CSV table of C-alpha atoms in Angstrom, one decimal:
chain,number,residue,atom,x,y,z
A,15,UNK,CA,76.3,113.7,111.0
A,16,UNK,CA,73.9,112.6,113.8
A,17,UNK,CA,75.7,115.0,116.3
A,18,UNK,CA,76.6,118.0,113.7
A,19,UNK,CA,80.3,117.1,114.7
A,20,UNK,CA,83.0,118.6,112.9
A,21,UNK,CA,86.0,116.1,111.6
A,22,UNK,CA,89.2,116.2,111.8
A,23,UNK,CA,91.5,113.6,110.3
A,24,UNK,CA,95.1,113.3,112.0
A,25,UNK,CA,98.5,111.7,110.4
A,26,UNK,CA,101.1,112.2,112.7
A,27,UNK,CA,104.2,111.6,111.3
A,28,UNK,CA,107.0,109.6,112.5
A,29,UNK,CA,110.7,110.3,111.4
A,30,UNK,CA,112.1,107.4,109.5
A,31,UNK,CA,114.7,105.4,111.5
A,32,UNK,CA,117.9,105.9,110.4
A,33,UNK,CA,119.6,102.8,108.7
A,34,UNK,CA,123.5,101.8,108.9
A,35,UNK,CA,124.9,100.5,106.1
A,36,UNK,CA,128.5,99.0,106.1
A,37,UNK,CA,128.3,100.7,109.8
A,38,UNK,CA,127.6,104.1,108.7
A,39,UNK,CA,124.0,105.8,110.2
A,40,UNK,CA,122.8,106.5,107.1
A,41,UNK,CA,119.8,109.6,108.0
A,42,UNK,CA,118.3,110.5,103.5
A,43,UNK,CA,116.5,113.3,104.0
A,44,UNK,CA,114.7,112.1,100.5
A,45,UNK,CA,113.3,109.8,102.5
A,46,UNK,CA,111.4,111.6,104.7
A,47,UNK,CA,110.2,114.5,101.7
A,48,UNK,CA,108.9,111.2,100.1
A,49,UNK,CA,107.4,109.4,102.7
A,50,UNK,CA,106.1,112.8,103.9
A,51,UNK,CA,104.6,113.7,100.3
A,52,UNK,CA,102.9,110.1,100.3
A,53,UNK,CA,101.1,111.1,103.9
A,54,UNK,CA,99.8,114.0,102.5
A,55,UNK,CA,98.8,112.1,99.1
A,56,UNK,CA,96.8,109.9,101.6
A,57,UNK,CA,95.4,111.9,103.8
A,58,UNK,CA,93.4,114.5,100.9
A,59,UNK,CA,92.1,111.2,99.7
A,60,UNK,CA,91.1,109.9,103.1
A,61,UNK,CA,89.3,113.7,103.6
A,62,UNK,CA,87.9,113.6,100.1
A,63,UNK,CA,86.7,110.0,100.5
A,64,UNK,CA,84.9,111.2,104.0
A,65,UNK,CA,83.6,113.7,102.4
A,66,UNK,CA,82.1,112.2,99.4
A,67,UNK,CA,80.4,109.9,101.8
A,68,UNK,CA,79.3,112.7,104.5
A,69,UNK,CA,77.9,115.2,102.8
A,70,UNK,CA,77.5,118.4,104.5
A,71,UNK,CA,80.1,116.6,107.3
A,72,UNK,CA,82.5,119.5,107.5
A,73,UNK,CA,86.1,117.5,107.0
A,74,UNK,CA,89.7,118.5,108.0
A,75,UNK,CA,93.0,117.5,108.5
A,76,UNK,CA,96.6,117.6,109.4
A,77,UNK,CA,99.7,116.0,110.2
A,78,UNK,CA,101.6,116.7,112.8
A,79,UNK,CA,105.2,115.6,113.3
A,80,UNK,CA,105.7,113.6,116.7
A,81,UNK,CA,108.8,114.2,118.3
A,82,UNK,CA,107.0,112.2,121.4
A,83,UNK,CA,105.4,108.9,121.6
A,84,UNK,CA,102.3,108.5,119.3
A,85,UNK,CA,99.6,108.6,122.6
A,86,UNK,CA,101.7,112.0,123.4
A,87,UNK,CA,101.3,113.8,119.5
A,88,UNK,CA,97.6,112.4,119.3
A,89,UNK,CA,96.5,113.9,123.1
A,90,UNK,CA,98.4,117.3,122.0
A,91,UNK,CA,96.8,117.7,118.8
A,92,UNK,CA,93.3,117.0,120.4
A,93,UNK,CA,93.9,120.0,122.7
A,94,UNK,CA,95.3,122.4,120.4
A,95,UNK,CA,92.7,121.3,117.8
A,96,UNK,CA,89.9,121.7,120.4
A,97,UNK,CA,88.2,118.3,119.7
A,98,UNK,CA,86.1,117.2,122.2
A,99,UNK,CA,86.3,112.9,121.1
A,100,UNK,CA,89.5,111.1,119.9
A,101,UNK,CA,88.4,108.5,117.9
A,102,UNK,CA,90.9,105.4,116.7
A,103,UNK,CA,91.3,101.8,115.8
A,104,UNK,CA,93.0,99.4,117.5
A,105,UNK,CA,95.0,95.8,116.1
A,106,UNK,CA,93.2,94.5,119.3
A,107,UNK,CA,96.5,92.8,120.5
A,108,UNK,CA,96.4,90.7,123.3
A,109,UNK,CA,98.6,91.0,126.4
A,110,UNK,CA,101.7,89.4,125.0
A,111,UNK,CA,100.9,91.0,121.8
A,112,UNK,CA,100.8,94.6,123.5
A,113,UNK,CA,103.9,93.9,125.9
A,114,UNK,CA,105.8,93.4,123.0
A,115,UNK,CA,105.0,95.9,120.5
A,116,UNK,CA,102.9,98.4,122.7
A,117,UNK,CA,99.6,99.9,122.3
A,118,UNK,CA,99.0,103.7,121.0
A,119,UNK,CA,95.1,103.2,121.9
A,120,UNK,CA,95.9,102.0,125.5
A,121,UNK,CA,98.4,104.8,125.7
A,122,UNK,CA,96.0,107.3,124.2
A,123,UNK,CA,93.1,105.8,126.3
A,124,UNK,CA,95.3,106.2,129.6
A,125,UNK,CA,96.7,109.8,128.5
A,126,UNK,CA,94.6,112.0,126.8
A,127,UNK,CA,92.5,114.8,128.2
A,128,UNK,CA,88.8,113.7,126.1
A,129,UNK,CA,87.8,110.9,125.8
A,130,UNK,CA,88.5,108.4,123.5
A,131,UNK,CA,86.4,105.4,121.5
A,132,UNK,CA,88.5,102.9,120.4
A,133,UNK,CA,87.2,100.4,117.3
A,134,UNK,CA,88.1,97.2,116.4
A,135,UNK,CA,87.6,97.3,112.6
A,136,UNK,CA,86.0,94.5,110.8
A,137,UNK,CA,87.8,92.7,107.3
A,138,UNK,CA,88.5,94.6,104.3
A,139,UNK,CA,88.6,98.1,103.9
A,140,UNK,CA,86.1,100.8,105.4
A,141,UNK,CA,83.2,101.2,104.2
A,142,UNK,CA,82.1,104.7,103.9
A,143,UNK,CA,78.4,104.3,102.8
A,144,UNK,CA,77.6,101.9,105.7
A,145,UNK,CA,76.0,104.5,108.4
A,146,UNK,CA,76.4,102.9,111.8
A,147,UNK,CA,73.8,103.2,114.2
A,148,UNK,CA,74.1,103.7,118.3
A,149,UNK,CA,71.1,101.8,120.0
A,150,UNK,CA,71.7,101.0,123.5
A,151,UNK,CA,75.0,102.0,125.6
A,152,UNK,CA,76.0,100.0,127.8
A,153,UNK,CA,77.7,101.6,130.8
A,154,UNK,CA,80.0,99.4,133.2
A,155,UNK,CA,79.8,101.5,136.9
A,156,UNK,CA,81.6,100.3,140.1
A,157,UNK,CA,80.0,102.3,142.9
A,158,UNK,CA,82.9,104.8,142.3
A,159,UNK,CA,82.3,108.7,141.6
A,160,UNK,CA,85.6,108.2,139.5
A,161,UNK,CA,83.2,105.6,137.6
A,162,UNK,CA,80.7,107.9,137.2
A,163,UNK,CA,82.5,110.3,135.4
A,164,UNK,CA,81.6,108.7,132.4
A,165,UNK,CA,77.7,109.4,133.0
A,166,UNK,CA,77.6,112.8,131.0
A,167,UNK,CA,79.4,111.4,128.1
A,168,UNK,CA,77.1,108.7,128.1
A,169,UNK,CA,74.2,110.7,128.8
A,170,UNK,CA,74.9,113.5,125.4
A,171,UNK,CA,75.8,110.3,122.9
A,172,UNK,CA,72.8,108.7,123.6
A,173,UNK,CA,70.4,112.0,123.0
A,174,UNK,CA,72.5,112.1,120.1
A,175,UNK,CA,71.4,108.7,118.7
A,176,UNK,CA,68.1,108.6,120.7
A,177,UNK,CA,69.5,105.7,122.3
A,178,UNK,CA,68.9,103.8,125.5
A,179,UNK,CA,71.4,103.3,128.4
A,180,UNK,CA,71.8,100.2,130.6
A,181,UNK,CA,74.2,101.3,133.6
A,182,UNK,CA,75.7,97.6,134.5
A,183,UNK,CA,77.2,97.5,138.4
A,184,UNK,CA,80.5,95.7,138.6
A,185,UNK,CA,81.7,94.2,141.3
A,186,UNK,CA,84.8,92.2,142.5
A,187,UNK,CA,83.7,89.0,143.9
A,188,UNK,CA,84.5,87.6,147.1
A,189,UNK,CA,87.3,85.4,147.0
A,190,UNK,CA,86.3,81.9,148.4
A,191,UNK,CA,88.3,81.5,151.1
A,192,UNK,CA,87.7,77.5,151.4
């Protein structure tokens, strides 16, 4: 609402993983048309939900199917939808934790052509009245023009909130060589 954004909600849908039973790959298609169906159940009450809570917000949606990994479908529907900010939620796995079972919002992070604000949620489910508010940016640098890249972005969310910006220099220390 603060930046007159336009929504869009994303379900990209995953096949389900064909079972074998008695050693026969057992593919129902029932399966997917119900598991599909229950998406789309999901999704217009996620977009009605939104919408109900962000009035005049304009709210859309889709799913797409991903035929690629997850941080592939999500970077290809943020370029043919024309969003300019991805954003997601993360588990918030540590290293072992992502080694093992991967991260989409590293992958997403890493690949996609915007830029991306990943959330750790908080306990229990969302709460759409609660109307978050963006003070003060911080903005790690390290001397880099690569690093700097991030400077517009910055720059446009914080007019947006009428927040301030702390840039924060980073540094690698010097190793003690004693």
């Amino acid at each position: 609402a603060a930046t007159g954004a336009e929504i869009y909600l994303l379900n990209v849908h995953a096949m389900p993983i064909p079972v074998a039973v008695e050693g026969v790959i057992v593919a129902d298609p029932s399966i997917d048309r119900t598991v599909r169906a229950e998406e789309s159940d999901y999704l217009a009450g996620t977009i009605a939900r939104v919408m109900a809570a962000a009035p005049g917000v304009k709210v859309a949606g889709g799913s797409i199917d991903a035929d690629e990994a997850l941080a592939d479908a999500i970077s290809r529907a943020a370029r043919t939808t024309g969003s300019d900010l991805v954003l997601m939620a993360t588990h918030g796995r540590g290293a072992f934790g992502r080694f093992w079972l991967g991260s989409v919002a590293d992958d997403t992070v890493a690949h996609c052509p915007v830029p991306v604000l990943v959330l750790r949620p908080g306990e229990g489910p969302a709460d759409f009245a609660h109307r978050p508010t963006v003070g003060h940016l911080l903005v790690p640098l390290d001397s880099t023009p690569f690093a700097e890249t991030v400077l517009p972005h910055a720059t446009d969310l914080a007019k947006a909130f009428s927040a301030a910006i702390t840039l924060l220099l980073v540094l690698d220390g010097v190793p003690d060589i004693a």
